[in-house]
Tab-separated table of C-alpha atoms and ligand atoms in Angstrom:
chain	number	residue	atom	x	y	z
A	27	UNK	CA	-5.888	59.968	60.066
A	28	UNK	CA	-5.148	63.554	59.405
A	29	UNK	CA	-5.246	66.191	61.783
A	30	UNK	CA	-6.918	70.055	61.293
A	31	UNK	CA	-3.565	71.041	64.031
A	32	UNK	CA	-1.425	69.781	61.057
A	33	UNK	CA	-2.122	72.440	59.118
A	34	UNK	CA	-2.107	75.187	61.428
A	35	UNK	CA	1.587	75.445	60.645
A	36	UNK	CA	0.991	76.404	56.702
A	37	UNK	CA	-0.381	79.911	57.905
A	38	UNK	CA	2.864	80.711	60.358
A	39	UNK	CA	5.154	79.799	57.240
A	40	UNK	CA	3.028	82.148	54.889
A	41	UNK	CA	3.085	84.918	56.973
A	42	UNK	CA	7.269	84.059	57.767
A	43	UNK	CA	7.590	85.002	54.280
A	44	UNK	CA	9.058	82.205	52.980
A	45	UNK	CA	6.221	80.416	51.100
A	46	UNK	CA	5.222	80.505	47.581
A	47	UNK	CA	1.500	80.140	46.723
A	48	UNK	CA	2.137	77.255	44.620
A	49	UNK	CA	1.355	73.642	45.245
A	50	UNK	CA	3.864	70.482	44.543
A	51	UNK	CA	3.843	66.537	44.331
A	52	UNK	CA	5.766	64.143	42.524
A	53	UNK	CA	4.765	64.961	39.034
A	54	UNK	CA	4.627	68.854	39.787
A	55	UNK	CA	7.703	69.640	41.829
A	56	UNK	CA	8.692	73.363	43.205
A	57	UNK	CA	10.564	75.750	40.543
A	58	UNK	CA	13.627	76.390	41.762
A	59	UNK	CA	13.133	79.638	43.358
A	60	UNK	CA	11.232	78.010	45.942
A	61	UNK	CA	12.964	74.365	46.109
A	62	UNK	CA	11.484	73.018	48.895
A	63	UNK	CA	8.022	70.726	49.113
A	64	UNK	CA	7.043	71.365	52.548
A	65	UNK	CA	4.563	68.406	54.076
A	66	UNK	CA	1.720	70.237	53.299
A	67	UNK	CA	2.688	70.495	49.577
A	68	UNK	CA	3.819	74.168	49.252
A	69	UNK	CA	7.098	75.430	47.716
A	70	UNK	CA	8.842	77.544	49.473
A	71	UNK	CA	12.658	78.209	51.321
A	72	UNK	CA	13.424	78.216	54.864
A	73	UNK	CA	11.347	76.520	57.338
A	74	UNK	CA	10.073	74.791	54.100
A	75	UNK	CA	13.239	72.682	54.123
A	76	UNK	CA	13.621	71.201	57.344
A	77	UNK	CA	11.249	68.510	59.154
A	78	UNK	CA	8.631	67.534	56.266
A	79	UNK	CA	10.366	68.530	53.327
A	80	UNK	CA	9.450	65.889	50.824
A	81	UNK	CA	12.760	65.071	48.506
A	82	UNK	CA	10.429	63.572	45.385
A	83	UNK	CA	8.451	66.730	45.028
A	84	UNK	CA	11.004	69.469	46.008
A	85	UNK	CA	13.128	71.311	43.003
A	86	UNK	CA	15.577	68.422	43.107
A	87	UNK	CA	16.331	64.990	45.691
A	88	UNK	CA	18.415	67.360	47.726
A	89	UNK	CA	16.373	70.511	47.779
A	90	UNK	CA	15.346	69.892	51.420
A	91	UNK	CA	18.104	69.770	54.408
A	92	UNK	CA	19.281	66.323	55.254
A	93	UNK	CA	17.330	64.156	57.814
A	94	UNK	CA	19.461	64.425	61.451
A	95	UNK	CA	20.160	61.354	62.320
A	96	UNK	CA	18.862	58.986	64.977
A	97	UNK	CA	20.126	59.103	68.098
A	98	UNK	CA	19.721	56.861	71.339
A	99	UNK	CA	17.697	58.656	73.892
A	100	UNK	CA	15.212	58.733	76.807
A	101	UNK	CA	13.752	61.604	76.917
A	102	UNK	CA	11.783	62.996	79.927
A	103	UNK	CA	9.770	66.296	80.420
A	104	UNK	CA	10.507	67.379	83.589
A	105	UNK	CA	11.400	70.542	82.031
A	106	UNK	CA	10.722	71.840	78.433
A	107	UNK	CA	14.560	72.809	78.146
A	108	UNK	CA	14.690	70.668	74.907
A	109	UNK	CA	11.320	71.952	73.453
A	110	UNK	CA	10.980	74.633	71.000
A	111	UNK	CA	8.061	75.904	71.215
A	112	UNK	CA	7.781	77.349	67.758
A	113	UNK	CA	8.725	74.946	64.949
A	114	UNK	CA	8.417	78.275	63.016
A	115	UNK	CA	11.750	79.085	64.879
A	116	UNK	CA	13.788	75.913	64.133
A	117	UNK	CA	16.923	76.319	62.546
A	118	UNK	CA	18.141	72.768	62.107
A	119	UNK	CA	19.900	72.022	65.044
A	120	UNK	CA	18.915	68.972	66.451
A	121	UNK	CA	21.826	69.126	68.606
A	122	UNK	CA	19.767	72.325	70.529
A	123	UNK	CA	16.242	70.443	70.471
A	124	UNK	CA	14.896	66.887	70.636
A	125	UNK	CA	11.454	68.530	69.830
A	126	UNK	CA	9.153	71.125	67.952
A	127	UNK	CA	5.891	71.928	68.921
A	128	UNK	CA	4.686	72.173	65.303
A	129	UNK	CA	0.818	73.333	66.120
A	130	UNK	CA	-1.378	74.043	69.675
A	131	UNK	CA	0.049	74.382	73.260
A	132	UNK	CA	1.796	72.408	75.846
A	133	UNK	CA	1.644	72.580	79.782
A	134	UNK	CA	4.019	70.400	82.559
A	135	UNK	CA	1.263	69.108	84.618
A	136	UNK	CA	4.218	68.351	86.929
A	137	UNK	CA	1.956	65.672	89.199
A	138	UNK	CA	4.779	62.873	89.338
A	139	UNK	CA	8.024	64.858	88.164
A	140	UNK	CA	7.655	66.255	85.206
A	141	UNK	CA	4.975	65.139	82.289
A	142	UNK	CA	4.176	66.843	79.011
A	143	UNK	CA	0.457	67.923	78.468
A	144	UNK	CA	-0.872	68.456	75.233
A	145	UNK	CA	-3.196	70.682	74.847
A	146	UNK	CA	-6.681	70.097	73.076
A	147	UNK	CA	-8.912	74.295	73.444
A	148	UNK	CA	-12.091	74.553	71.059
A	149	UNK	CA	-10.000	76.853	69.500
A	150	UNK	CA	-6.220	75.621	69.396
A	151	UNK	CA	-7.723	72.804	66.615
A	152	UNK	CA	-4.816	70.331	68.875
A	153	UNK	CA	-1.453	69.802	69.448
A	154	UNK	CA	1.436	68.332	67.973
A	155	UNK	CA	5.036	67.752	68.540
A	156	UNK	CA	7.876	66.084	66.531
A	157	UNK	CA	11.183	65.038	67.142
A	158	UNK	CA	13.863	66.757	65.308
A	159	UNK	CA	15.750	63.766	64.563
A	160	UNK	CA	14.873	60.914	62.335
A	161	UNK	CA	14.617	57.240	63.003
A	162	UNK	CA	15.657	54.697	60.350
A	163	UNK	CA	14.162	52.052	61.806
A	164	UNK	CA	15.000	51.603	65.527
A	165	UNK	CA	12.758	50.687	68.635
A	166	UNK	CA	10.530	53.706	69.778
A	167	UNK	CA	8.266	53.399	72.896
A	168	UNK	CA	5.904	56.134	74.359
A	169	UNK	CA	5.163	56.071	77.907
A	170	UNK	CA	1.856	57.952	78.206
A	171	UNK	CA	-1.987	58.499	78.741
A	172	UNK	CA	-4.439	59.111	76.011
A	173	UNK	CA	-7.597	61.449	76.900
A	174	UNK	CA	-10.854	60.011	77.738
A	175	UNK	CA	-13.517	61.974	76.006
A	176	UNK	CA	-15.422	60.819	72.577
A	177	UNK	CA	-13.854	62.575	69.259
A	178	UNK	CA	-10.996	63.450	71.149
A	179	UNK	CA	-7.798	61.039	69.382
A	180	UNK	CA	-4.369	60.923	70.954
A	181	UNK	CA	-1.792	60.091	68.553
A	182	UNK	CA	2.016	58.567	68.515
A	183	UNK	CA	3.141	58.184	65.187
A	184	UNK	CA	6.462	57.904	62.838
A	185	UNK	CA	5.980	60.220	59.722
A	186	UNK	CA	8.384	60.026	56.839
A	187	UNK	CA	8.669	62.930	54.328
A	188	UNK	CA	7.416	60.905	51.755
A	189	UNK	CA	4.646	59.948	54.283
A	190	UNK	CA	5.473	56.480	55.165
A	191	UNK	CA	3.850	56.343	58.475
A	192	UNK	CA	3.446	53.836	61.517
A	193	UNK	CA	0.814	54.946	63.923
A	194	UNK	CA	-0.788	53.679	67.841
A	195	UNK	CA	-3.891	55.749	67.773
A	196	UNK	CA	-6.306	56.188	70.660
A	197	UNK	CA	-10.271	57.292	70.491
A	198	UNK	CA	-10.909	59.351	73.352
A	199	UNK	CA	-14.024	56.682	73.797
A	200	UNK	CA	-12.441	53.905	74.186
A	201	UNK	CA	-9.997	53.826	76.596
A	202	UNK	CA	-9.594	50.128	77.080
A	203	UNK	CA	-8.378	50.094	73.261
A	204	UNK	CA	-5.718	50.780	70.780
A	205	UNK	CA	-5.371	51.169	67.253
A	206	UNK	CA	-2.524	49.981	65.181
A	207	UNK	CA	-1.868	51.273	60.999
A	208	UNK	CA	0.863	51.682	58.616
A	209	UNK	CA	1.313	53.300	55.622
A	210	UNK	CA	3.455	53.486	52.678
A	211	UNK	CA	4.053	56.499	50.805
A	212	UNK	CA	0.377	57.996	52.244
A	213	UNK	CA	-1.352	55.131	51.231
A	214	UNK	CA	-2.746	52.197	53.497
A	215	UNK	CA	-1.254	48.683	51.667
A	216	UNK	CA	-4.195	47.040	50.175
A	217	UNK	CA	-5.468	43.917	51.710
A	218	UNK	CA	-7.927	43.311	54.733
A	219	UNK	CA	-7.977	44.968	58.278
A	220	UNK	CA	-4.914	47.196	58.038
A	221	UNK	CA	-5.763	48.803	61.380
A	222	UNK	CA	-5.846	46.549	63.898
A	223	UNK	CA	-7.553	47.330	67.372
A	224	UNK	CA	-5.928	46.294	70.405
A	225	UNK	CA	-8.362	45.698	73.569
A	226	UNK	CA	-8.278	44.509	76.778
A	227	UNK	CA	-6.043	47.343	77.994
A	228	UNK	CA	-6.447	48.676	81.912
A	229	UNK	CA	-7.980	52.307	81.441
A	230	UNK	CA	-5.527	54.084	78.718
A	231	UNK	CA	-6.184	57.576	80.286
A	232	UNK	CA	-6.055	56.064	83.974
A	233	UNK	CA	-2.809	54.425	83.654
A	234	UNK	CA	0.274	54.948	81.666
A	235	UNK	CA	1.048	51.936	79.503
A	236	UNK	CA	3.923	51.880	77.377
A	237	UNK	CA	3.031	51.379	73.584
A	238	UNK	CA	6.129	50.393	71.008
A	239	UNK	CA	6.723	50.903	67.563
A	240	UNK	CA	9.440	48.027	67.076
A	241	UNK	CA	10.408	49.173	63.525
A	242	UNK	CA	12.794	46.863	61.762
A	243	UNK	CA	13.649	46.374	58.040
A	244	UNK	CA	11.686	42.722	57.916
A	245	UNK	CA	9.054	42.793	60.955
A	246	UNK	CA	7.235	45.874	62.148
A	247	UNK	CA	6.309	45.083	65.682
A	248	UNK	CA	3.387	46.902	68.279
A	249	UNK	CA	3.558	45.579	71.681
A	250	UNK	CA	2.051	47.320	75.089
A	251	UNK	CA	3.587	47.051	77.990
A	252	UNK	CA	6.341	45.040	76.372
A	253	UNK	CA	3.858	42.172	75.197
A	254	UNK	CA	3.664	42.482	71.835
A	255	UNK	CA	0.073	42.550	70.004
A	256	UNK	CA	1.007	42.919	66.222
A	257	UNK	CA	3.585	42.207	64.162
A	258	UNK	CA	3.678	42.624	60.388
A	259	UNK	CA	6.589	40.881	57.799
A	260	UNK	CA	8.177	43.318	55.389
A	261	UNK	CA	7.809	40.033	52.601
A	262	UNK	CA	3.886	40.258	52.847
A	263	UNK	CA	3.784	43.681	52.057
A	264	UNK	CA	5.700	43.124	48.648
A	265	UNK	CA	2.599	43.586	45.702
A	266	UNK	CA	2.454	42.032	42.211
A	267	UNK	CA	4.424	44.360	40.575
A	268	UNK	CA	7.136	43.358	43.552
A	269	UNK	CA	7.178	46.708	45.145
A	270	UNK	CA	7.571	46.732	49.087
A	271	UNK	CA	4.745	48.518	50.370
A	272	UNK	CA	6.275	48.846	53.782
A	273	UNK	CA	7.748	51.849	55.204
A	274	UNK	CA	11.118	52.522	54.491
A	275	UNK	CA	12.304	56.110	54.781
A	276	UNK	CA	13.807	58.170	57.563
A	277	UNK	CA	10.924	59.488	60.285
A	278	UNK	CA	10.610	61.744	62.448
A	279	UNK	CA	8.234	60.820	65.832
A	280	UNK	CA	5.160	62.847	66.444
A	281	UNK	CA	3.349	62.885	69.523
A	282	UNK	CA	-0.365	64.677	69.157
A	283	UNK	CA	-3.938	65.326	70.559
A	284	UNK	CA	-6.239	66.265	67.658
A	285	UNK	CA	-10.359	66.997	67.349
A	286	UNK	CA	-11.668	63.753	64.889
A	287	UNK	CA	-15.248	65.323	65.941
A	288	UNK	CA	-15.846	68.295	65.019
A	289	UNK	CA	-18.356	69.821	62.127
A	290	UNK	CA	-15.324	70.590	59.482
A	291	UNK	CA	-14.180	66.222	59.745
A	292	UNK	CA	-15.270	63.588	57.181
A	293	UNK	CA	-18.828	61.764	58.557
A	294	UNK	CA	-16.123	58.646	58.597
A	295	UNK	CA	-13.918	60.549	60.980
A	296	UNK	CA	-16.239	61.563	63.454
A	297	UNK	CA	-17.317	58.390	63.997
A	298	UNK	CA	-14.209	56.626	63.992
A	299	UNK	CA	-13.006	59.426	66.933
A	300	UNK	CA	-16.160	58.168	68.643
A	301	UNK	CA	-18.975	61.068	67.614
A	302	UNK	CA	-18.903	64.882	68.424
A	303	UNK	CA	-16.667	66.659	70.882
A	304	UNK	CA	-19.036	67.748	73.801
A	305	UNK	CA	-17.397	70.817	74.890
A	306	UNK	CA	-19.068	70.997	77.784
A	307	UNK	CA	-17.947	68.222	79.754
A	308	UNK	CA	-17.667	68.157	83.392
A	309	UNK	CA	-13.768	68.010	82.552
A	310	UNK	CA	-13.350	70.467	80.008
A	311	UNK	CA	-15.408	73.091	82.221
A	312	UNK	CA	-13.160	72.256	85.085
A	313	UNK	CA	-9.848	72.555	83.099
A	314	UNK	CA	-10.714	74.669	80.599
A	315	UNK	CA	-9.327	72.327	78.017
A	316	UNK	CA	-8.719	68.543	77.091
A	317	UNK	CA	-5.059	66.897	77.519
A	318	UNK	CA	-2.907	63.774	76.673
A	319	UNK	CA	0.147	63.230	79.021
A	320	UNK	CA	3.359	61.773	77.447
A	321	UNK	CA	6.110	60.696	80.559
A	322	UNK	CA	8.527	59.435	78.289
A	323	UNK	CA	9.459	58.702	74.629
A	324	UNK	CA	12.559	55.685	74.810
A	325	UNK	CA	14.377	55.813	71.302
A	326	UNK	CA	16.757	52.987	69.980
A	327	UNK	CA	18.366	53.709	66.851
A	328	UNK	CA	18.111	50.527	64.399
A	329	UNK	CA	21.074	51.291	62.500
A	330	UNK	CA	23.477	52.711	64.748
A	331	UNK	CA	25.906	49.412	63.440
A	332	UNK	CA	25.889	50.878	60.315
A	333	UNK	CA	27.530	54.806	60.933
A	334	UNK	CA	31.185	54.987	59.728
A	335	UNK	CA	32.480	58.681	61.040
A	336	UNK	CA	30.636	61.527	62.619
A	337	UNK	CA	27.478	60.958	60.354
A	338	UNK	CA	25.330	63.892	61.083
A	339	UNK	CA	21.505	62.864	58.703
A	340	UNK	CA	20.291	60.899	56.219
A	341	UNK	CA	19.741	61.855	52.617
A	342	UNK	CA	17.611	60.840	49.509
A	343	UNK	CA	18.956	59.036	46.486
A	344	UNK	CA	17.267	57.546	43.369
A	345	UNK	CA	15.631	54.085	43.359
A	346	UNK	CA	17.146	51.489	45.393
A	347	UNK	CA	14.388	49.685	44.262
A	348	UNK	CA	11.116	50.021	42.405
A	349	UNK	CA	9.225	53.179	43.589
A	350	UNK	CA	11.276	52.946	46.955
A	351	UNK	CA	14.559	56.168	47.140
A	352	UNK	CA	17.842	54.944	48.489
A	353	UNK	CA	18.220	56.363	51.501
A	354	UNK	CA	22.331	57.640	52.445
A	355	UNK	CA	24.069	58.445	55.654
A	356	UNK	CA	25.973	62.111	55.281
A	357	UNK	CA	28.137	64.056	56.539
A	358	UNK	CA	26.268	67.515	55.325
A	359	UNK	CA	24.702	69.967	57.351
A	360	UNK	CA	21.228	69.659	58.413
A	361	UNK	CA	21.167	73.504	59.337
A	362	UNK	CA	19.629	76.415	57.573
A	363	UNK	CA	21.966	79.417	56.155
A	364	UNK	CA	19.922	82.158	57.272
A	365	UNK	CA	18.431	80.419	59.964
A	366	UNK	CA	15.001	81.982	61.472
A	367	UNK	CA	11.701	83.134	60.233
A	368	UNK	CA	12.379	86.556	57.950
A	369	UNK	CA	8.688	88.895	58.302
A	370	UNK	CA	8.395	89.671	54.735
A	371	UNK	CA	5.363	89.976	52.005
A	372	UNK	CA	5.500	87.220	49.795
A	373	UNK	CA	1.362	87.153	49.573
A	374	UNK	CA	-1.179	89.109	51.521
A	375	UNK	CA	-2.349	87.870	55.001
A	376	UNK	CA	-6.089	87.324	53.330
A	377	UNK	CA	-4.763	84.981	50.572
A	378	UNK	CA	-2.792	82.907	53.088
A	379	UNK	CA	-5.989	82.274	55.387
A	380	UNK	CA	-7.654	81.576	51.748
A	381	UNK	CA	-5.604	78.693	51.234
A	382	UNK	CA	-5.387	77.657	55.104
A	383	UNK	CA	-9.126	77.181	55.365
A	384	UNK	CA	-8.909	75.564	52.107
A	385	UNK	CA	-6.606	73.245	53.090
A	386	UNK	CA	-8.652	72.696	56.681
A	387	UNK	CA	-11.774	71.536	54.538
A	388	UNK	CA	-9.317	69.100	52.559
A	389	UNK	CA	-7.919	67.786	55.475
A	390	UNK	CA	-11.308	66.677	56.823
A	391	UNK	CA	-12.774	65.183	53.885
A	392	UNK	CA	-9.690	62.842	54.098
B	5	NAG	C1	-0.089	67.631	41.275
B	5	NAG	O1	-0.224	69.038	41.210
B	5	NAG	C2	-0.837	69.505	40.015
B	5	NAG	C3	-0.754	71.036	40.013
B	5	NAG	O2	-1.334	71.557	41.184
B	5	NAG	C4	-2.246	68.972	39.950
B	5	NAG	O3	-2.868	69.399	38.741
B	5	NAG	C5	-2.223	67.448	39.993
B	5	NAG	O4	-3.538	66.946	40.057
B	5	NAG	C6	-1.448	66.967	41.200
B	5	NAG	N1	-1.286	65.530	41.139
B	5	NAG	C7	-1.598	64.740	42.140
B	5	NAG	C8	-1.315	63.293	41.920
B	5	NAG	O5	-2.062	65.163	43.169
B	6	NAG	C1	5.126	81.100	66.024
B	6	NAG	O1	5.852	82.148	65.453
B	6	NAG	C2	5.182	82.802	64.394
B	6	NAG	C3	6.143	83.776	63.733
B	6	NAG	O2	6.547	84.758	64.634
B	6	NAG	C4	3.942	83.478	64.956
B	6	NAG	O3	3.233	84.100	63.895
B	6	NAG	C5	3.061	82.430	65.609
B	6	NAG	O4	1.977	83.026	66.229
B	6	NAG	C6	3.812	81.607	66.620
B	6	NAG	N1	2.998	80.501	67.016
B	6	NAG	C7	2.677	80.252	68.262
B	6	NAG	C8	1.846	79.043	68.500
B	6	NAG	O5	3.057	80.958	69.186
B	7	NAG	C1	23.798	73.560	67.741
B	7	NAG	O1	23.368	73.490	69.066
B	7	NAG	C2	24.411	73.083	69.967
B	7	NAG	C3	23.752	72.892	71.325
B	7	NAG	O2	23.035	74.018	71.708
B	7	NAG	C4	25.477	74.148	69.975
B	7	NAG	O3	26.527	73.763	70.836
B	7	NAG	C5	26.021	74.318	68.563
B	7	NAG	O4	26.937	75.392	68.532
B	7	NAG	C6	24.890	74.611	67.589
B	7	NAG	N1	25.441	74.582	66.249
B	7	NAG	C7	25.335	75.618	65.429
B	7	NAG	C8	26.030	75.468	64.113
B	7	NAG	O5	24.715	76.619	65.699
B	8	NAG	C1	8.669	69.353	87.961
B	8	NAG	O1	9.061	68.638	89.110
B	8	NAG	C2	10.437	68.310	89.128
B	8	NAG	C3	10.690	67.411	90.309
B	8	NAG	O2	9.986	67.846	91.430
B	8	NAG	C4	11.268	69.591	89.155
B	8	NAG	O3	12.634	69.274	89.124
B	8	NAG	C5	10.929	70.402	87.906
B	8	NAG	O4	11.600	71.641	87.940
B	8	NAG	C6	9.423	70.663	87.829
B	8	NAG	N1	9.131	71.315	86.564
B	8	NAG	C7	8.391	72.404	86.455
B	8	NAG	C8	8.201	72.921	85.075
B	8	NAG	O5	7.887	72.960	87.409
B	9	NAG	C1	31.988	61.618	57.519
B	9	NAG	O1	33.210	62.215	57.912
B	9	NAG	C2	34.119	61.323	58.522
B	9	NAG	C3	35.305	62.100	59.043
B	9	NAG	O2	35.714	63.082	58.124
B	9	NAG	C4	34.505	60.241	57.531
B	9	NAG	O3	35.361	59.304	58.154
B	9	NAG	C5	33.262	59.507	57.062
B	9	NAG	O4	33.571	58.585	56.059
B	9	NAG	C6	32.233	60.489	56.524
B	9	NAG	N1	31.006	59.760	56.286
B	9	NAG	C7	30.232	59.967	55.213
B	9	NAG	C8	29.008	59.102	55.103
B	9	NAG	O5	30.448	60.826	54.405
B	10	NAG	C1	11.633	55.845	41.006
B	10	NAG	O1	10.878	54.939	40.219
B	10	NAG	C2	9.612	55.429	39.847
B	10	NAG	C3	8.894	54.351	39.072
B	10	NAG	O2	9.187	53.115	39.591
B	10	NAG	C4	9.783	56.685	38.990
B	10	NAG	O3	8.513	57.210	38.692
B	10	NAG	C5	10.579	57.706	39.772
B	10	NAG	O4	10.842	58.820	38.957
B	10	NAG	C6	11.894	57.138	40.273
B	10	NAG	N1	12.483	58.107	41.174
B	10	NAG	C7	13.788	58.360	41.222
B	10	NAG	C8	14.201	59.395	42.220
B	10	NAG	O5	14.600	57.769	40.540
């Protein structure tokens, strides 16, 4: 599913400066001017070459900055001293921050030590985070609790730049459920039931449970609470034409809250988010705005075996295989030169909200 907060961030990198009005995929990559594909398929420099960038429609396989590599971590939210609050702002450094809030706000709730609120307003269109390093496969559990109210969807995800994706998804109205997907390249592998619904669970936005993404090169594995509910082989995912539909590139791990019902989403979507958002529940009024809580997100690195030297990312290379990149370990900066957002002209404030709301009625009819 595809969130209206993801594209929130296409308007802060128009008005940075940095963006070029034109569009890129595969076939139609950015001229080199503008090198970099960002994730919302727009060349541009900058911002436009760090978490998103996707290699196989930017000028060239190394337009975009390398991938920072996976480290081990637990990380914890008793403060938001390893937050930046401003993806807009990042430079690179995923030595500074372990996160970028990439769209809508964030609040410590603070009731047992320290959690991270995301923040769902009637006007913020959601929130959503992502981890400035990658994971190449690796072990990745969220400790957290979804909301509670229908067409509101809690998300934790992996998201590749060539949009391989592994997802737990909640519906705000179910909260005894959860959903499982993958995809491949953005597209869900043919064949029956590829998102798988989990039930049975004690009340998601009640308790914390603790939902894994057990990502491995043969086995993709979901578990809750450390029982494991799905697992999927790499070798069934392999189609006639013996490519592996399976994701395979460097992600990055994106935590979100995001409005499924609201009058701009697909008929499909709102009912799949369980109907309209009724702003005027008893807990919205009281709060003045919906929430998901994250405690913790527990990272194992699935290829830590496999470093030689002070690796710092992971880069793109040409087929390994049919339709799938090689993926390298580097030694090459993942920074920006000039790092930072530079305030500049490159089109006019109107076109830029042109194209947003454009690109807010695309990402609904997804
Ligand atoms: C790629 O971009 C070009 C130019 O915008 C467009 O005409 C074409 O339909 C796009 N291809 C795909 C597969 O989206
Ligand atoms: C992020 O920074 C940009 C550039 O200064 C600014 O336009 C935008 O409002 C900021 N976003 C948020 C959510 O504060
Ligand atoms: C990256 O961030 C770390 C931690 O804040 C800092 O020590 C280091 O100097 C930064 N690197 C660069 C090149 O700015
Ligand atoms: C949250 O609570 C913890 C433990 O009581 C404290 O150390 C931390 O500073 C608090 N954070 C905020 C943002 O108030
Ligand atoms: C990275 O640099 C280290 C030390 O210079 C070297 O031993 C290692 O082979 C390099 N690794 C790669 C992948 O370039
Ligand atoms: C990878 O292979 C596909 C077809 O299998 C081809 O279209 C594409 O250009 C190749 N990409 C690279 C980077 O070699």
């Amino acid at each position: 599913m595809h969130s209206l907060a993801a594209v929130l961030p296409v308007l802060l990198a128009f008005l940075a400066g940095s963006a070029q009005a034109t569009t890129c995929n595969a076939t139609n990559p950015c001229p080199s001017a503008f090198p970099c594909c960002s994730e919302f398929g727009f060349c541009g420099t900058d911002a436009f070459c760090l978490g998103g960038c996707n290699p196989l429609a930017s000028n060239s396989i190394d337009s975009c900055r390398p991938n920072p590599i996976c480290q081990d971590a637990t990380h914890t939210f008793a403060n938001f001293n390893r937050i930046l609050t401003n993806a807009t702002y990042f430079n690179g450094n995923a030595s500074e921050y372990d996160w970028v809030v990439n769209s809508g706000t964030i609040m410590n709730t603070n009731v047992s030590g320290g959690e991270l609120a995301m923040i769902l307003t009637e006007n913020n269109g959601g929130t959503r985070l992502s981890s400035t390093r990658y994971v190449h496969y690796g072990t990745i559990t969220a400790r957290l609790k979804t909301g509670r109210w229908g067409g509101v969807v809690t998300a934790f995800i992996t998201m590749s730049d060539i949009k391989d994706e592994i997802d737990w998804e909640f519906p705000g109205a179910a909260t005894t459920e959860g959903q499982t997907n993958y995809f491949w390249q953005g597209v869900i592998p043919s064949g029956p039931n590829n998102g798988q619904t989990t039930k049975g669970l004690s009340d998601t936005y009640s308790n914390y449970h603790d939902y894994t993404i057990d990502w491995q090169p043969k086995t993709l594995t979901f578990s809750v609470d450390g029982k494991v509910v799905r697992t999927i082989n790499q070798a069934d995912t392999v189609d006639k034409s013996g490519v592996s539909r399976y994701p395979n590139t460097p992600s990055r791990i994106q935590l979100s809250i995001w409005p499924a019902g609201i009058a701009s989403s697909a008929p499909g979507t709102v009912q799949w988010g369980g109907g309209m958002i009724n702003w005027q529940d008893p807990d919205y009024l009281a709060a003045g705005h919906f929430y998901a809580l994250v405690k913790s997100v527990v990272v194992k690195c699935g290829d830590s075996a496999q470093r030689t030297g002070e690796v710092q990312a992971y880069k793109y290379g040409s087929n390994a295989t049919s339709q799938t990149p090689s993926i390298a370990m580097t030694n090459q900066t993942t920074l920006l030169n000039g790092a930072g957002p530079t305030l500049g002209s490159a089109m006019s404030f109107r076109g830029a909200m042109a194209t947003v709301a454009g690109l807010m009625i695309a990402a609904h009819i997804l």
